[in-house]
mmCIF file of C-alpha atoms in Angstrom:
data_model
loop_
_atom_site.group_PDB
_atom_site.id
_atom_site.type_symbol
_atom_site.label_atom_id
_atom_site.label_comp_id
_atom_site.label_asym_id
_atom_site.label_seq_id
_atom_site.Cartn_x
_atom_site.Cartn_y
_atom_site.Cartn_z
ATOM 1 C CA UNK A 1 112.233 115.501 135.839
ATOM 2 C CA UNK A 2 108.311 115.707 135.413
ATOM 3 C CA UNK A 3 108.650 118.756 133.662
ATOM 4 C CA UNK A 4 111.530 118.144 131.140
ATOM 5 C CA UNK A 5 109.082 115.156 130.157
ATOM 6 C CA UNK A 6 106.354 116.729 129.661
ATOM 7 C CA UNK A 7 108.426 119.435 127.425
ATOM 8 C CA UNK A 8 109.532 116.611 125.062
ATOM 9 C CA UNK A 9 105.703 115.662 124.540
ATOM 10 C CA UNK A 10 104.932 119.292 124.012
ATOM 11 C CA UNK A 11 107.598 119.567 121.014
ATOM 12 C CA UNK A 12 107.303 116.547 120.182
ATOM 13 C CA UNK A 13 103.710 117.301 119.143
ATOM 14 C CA UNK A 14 103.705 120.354 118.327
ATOM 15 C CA UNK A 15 106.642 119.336 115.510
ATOM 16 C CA UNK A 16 104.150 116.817 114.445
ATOM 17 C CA UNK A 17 101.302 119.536 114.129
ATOM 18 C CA UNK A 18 103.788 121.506 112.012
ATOM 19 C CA UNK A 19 104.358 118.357 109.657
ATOM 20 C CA UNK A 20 100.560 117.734 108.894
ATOM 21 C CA UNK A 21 100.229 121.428 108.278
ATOM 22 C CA UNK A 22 103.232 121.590 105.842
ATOM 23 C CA UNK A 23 101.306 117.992 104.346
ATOM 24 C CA UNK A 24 97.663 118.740 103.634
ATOM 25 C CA UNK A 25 97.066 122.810 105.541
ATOM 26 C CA UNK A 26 94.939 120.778 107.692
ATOM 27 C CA UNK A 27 95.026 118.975 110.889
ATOM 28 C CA UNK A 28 92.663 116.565 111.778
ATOM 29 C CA UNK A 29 90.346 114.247 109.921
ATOM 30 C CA UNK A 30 87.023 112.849 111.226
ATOM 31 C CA UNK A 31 87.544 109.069 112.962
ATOM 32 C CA UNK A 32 84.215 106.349 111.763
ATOM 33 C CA UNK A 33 83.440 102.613 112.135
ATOM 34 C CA UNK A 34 84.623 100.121 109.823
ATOM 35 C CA UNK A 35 82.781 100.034 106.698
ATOM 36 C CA UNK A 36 81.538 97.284 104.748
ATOM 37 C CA UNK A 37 81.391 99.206 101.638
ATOM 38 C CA UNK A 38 84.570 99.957 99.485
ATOM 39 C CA UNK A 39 85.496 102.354 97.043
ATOM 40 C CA UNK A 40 87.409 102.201 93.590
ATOM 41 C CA UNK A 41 87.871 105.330 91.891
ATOM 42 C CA UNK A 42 88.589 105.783 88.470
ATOM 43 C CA UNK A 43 90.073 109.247 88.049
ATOM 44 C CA UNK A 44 92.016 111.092 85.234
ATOM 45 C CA UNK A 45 93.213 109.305 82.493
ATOM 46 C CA UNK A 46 92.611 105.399 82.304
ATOM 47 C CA UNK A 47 96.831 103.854 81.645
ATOM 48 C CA UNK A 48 97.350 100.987 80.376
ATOM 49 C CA UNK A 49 100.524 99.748 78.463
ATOM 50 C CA UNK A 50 102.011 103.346 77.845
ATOM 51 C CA UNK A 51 103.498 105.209 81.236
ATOM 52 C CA UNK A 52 101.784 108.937 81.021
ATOM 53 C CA UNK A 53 104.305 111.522 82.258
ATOM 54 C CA UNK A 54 104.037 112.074 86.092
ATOM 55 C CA UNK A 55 102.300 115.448 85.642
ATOM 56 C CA UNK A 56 99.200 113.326 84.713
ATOM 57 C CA UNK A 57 96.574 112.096 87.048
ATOM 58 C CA UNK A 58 96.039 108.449 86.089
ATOM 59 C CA UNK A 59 94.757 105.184 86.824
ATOM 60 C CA UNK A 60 96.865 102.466 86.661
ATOM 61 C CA UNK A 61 94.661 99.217 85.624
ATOM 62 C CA UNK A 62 97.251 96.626 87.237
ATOM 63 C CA UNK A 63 96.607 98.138 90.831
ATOM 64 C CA UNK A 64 93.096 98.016 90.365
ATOM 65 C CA UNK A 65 92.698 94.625 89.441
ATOM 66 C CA UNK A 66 94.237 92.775 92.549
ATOM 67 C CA UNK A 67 92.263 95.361 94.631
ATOM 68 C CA UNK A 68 89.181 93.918 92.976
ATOM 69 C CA UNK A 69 90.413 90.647 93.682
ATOM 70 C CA UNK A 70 90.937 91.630 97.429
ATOM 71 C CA UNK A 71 87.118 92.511 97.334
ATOM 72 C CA UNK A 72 85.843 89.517 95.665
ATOM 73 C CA UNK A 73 87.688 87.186 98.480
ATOM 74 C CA UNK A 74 87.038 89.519 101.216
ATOM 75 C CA UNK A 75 84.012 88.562 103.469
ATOM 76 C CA UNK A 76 83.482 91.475 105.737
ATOM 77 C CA UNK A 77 83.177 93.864 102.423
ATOM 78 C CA UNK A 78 79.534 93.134 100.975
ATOM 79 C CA UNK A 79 79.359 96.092 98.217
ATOM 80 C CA UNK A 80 81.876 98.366 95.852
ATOM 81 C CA UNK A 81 80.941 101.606 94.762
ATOM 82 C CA UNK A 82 83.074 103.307 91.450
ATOM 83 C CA UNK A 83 83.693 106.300 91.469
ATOM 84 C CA UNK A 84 84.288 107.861 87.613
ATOM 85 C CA UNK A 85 85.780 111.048 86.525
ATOM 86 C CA UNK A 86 88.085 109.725 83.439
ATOM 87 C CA UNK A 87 88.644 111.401 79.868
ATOM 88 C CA UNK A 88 89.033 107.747 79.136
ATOM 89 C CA UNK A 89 92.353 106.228 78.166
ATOM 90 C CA UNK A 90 93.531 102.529 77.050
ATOM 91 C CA UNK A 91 90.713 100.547 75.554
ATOM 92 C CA UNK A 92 92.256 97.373 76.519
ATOM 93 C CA UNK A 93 92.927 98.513 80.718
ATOM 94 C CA UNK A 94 89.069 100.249 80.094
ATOM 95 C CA UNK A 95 88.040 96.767 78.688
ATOM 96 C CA UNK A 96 90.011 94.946 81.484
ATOM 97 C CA UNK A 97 88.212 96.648 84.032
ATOM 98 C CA UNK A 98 85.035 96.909 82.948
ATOM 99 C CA UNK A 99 85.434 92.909 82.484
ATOM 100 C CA UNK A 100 86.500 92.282 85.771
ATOM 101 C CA UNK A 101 83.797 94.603 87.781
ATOM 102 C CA UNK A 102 80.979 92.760 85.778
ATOM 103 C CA UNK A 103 82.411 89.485 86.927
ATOM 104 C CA UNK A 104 81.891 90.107 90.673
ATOM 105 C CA UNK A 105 79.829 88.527 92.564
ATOM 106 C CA UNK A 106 79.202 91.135 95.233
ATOM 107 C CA UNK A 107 77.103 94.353 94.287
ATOM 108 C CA UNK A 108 78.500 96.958 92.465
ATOM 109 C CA UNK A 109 77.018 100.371 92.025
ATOM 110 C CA UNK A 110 78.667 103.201 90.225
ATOM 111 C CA UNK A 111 78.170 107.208 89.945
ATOM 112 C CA UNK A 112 79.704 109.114 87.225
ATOM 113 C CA UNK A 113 80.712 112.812 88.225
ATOM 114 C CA UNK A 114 82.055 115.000 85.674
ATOM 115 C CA UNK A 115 82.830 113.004 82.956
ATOM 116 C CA UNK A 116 82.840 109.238 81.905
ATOM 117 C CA UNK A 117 84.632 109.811 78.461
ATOM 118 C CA UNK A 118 85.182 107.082 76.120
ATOM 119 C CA UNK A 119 86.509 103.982 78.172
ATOM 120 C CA UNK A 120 84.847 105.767 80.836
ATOM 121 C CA UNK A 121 81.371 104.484 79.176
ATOM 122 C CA UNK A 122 81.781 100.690 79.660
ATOM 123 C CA UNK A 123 83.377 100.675 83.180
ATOM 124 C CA UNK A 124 80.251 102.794 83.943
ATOM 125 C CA UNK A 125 77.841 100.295 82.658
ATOM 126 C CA UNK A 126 79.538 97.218 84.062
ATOM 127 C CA UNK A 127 78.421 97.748 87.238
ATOM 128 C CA UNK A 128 74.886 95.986 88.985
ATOM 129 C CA UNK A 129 73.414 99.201 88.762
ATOM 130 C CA UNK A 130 74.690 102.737 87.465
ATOM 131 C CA UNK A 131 74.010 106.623 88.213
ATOM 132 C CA UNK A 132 75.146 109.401 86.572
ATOM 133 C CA UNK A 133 74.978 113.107 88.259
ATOM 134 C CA UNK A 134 72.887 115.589 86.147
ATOM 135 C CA UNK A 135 76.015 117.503 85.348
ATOM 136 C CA UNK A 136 78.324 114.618 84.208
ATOM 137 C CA UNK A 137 78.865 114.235 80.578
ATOM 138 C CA UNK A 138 79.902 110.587 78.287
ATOM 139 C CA UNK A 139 81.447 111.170 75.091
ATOM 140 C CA UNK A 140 81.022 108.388 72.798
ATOM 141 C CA UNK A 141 82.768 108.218 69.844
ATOM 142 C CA UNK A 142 84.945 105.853 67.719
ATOM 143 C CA UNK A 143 88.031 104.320 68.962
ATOM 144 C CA UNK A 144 91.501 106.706 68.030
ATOM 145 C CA UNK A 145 95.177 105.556 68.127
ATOM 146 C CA UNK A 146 97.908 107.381 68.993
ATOM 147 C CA UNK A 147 101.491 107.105 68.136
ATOM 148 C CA UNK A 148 103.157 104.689 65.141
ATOM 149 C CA UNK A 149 99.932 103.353 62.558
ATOM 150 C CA UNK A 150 100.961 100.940 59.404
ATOM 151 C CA UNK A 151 98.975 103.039 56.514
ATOM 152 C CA UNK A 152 97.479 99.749 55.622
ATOM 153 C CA UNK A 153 93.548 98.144 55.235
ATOM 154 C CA UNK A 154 94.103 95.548 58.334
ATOM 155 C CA UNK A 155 95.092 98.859 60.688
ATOM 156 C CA UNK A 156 91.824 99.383 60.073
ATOM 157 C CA UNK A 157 90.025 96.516 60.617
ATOM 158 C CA UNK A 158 91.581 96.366 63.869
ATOM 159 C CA UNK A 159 90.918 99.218 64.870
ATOM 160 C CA UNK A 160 87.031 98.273 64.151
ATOM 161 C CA UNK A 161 87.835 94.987 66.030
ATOM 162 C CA UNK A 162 88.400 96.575 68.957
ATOM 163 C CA UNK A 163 85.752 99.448 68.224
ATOM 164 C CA UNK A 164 83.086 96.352 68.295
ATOM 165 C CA UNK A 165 84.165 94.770 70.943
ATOM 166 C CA UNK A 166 83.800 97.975 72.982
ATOM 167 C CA UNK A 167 80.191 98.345 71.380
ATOM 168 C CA UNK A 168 79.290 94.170 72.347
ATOM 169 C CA UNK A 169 80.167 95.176 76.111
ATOM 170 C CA UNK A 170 77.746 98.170 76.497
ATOM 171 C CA UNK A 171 75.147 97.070 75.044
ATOM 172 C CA UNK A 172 75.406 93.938 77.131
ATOM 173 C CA UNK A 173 75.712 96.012 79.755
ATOM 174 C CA UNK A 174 73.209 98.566 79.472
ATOM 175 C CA UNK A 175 69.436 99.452 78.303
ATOM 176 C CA UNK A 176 70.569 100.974 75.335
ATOM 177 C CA UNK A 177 70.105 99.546 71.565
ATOM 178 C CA UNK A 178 73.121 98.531 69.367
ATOM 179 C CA UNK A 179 71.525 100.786 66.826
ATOM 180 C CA UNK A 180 71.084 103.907 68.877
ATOM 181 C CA UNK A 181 74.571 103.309 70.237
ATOM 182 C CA UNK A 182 76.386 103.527 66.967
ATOM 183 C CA UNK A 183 74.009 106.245 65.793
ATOM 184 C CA UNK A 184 75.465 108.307 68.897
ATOM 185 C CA UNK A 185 79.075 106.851 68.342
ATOM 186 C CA UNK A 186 78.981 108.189 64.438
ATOM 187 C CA UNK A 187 76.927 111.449 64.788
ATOM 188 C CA UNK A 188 78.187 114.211 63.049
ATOM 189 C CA UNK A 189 77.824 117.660 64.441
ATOM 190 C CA UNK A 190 77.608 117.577 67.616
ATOM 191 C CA UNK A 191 81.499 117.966 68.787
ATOM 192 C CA UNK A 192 82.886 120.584 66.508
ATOM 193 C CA UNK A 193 84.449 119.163 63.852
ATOM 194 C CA UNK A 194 84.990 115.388 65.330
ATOM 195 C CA UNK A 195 82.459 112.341 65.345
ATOM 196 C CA UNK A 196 80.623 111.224 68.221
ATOM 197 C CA UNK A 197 78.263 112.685 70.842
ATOM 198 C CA UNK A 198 78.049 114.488 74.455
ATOM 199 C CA UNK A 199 75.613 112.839 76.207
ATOM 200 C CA UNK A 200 74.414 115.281 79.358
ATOM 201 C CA UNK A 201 73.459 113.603 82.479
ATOM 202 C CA UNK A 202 69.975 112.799 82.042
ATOM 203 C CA UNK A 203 70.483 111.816 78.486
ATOM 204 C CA UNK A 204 72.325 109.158 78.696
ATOM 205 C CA UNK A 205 69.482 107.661 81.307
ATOM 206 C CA UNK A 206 67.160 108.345 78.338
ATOM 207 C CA UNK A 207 69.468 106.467 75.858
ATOM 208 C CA UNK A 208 69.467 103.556 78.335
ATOM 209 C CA UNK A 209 72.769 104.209 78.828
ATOM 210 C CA UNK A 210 72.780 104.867 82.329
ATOM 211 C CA UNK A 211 69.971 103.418 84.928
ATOM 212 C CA UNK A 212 69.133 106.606 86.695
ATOM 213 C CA UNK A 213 69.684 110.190 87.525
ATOM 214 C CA UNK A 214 71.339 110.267 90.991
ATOM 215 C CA UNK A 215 74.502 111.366 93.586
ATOM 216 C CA UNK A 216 75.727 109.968 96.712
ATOM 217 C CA UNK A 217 72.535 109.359 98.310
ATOM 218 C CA UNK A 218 70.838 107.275 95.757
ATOM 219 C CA UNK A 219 73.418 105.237 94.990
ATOM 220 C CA UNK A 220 74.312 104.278 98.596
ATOM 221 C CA UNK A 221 70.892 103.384 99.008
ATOM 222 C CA UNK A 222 70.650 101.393 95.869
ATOM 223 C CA UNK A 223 73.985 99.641 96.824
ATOM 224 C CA UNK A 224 72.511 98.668 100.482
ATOM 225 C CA UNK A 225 69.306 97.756 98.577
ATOM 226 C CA UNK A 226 71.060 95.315 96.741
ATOM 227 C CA UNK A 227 73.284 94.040 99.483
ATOM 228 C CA UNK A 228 70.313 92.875 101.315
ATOM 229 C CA UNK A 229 68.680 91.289 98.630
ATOM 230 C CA UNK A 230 72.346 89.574 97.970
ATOM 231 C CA UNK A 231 72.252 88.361 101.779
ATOM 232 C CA UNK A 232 68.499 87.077 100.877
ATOM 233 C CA UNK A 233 69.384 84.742 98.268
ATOM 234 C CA UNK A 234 72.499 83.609 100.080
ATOM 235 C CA UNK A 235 70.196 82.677 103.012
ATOM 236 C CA UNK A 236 67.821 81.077 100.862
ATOM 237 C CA UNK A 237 70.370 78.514 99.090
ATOM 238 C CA UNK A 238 71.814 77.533 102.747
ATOM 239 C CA UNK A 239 68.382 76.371 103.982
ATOM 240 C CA UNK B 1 109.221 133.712 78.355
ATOM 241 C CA UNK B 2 105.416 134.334 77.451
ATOM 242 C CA UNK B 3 104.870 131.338 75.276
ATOM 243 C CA UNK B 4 101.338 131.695 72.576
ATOM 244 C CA UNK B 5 100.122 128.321 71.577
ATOM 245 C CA UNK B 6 97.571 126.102 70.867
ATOM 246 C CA UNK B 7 100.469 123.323 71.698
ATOM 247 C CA UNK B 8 100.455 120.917 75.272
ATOM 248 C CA UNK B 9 102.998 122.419 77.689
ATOM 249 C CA UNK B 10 105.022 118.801 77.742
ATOM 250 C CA UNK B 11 104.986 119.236 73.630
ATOM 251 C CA UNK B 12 107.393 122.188 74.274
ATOM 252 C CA UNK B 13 109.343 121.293 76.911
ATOM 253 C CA UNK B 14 109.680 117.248 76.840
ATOM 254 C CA UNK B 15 109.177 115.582 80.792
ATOM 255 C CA UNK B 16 113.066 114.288 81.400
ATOM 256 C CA UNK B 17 113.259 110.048 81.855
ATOM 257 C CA UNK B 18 114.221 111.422 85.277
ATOM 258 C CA UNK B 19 111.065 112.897 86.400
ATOM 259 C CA UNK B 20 110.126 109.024 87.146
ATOM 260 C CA UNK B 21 113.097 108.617 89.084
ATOM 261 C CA UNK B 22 111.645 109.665 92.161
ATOM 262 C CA UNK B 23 108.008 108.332 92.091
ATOM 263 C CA UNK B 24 107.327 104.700 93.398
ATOM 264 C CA UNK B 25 104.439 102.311 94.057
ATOM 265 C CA UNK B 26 105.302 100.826 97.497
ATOM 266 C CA UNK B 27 103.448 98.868 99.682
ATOM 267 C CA UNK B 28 103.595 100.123 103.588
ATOM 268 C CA UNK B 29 101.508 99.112 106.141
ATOM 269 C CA UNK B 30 99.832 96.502 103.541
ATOM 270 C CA UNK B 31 98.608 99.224 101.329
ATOM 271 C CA UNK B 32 99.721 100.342 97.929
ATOM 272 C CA UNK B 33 100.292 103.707 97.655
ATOM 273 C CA UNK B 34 102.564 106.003 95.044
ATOM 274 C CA UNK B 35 105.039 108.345 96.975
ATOM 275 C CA UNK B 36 108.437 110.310 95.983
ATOM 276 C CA UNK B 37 111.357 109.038 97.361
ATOM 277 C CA UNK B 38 113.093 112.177 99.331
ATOM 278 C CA UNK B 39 117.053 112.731 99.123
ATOM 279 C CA UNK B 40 116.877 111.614 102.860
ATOM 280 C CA UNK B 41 115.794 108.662 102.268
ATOM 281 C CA UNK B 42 112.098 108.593 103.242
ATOM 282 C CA UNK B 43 109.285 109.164 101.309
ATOM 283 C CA UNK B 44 106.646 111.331 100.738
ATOM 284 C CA UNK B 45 102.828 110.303 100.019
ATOM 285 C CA UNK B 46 101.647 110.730 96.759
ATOM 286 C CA UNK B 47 98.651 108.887 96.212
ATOM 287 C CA UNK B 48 96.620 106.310 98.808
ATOM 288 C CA UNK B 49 95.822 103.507 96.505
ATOM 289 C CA UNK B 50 93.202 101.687 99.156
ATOM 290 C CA UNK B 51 89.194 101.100 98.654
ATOM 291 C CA UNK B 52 88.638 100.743 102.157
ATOM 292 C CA UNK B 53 87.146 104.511 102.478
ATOM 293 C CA UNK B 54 88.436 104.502 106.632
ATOM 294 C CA UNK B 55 91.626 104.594 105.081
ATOM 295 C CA UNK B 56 91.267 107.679 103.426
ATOM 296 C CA UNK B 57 90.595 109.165 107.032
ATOM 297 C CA UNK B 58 93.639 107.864 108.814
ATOM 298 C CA UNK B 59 95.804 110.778 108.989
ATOM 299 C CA UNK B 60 98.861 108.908 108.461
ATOM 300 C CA UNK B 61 98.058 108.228 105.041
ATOM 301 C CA UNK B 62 97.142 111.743 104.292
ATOM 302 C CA UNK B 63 98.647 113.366 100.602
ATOM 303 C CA UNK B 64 101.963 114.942 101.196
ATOM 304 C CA UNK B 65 102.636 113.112 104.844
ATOM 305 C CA UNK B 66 106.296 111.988 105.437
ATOM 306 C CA UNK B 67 106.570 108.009 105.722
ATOM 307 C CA UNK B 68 109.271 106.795 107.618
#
């Protein structure tokens, strides 16, 4: 009777095994302590009205926003970090985001890796405090539209609407100057045949784009730095 | 077919309306995620939508696991 137990486990598990093999090729993960730091990563391309086709990696903006939400009101989570690899995407989801990261009132720290692309460039900088590895690239350059455009004057003016309001949010986000901005965001020359610039890593810190040059280990620090001082103040306004 | 072009692969062949079919945003255990509904009526992980980073451990919600 034992026995015939004990076989059921065995297949029983060993059917399981099979399953997270067929899943991921892997079979265990490591176990860790509750952590009072969250993540939001903002992969692929940034979607906001239009659905992409499945075959493309995106992030939808209306499931990030109640998870930002779910920080803000959650107590036992004291700091967010944002994780960017995006071509860019919608301005207004990019816009909506960026918006509602710079409204928090816990501290936010983000690292670009890769790229932070167009849209990419003001969720970067709406973070507390931003890094950028040395290998990650921004492209800045004007805003496009895809699909149906009227052939008239106002198409254009709201297209430099929008362009300005994208320009108004990092520069009040970031070190850099309006003027230096647009100079980067109208170069000519530097991508082949299109306007705009690649700005490399440590670049874009010199721009004032980006606070500082730095992975993982910087940032986490920075974000803990800034929790503490976060507790301080708190403590400060109760006594 | 050897195709030669400077064209996107979903410019030549168009994705169906039916290639969303499948793919859902569902809430299980209290946390979004975007899986593919199976023929047998479960579905399969997709995408873990969380920002708690200890979810991203948990081997239930691992890409590709069966939820049932």
């Amino acid at each position: 009777m034992k026995k015939e137990e004990e076989k059921k486990e065995d297949q029983s598990n060993s059917s399981s095994l099979v399953q997270k093999i067929q899943a991921l090729g892997q079979t265990n993960v490591p176990q860790a302590p509750d952590s009072n730091i969250h993540v939001l990563s903002i992969i692929g391309q940034v979607e906001g009205h239009m659905q992409l086709p499945p075959q493309n990696k995106t992030t939808k903006y209306e499931h990030l926003l109640p998870q930002l939400i779910a920080i803000e009101q959650n107590p036992k989570i004291e700091g967010v970090i944002i994780l960017l690899n995006t071509v860019g995407g919608d301005v207004e989801a990019g816009l909506a985001l960026s918006e509602m990261i710079s409204s928090m009132s816990k501290p936010t720290v983000s690292i670009v890796l890769g790229g932070g692309h167009s849209i990419g460039v003001p969720i970067a900088v709406s973070t507390d405090y931003s890094f950028i590895v040395p290998t990650a690239t921004m492209t800045i350059h004007p805003v496009r539209l895809t699909g149906l455009v009227i052939g008239v004057p106002q198409t254009f003016e709201y297209l430099d609407k929008m362009q300005e309001r994208v320009i108004q949010f990092v520069i009040g986000h970031s070190n850099i100057k309006e003027e230096k901005f647009k100079d980067l965001m109208f170069a000519k020359g530097n991508l082949t045949r299109d306007i705009g610039t690649n700005v490399v890593g440590a670049d874009a810190v010199d721009y004032g784009l980006i606070n500082e040059v730095g992975g993982v280990n910087e940032a986490m620090k920075k974000l803990n730095e800034l929790i503490n001082n976060n507790k301080n103040t708190e403590n400060q306004v109760i006594q | 077919m050897i195709l030669y072009t400077p064209l996107s692969e979903s410019d030549i062949f168009p994705h169906t309306d039916n290639a969303y079919e499948n793919r859902q945003c569902i809430s299980y255990d209290g946390k979004l995620m975007i899986a593919d509904k199976n023929n047998d009526g479960t579905f399969q992980l997709v995408q873990l939508m969380s920002t708690d980073p200890q979810d991203f451990l948990n081997e239930k919600y691992l890409p590709g696991s069966i939820l049932s």
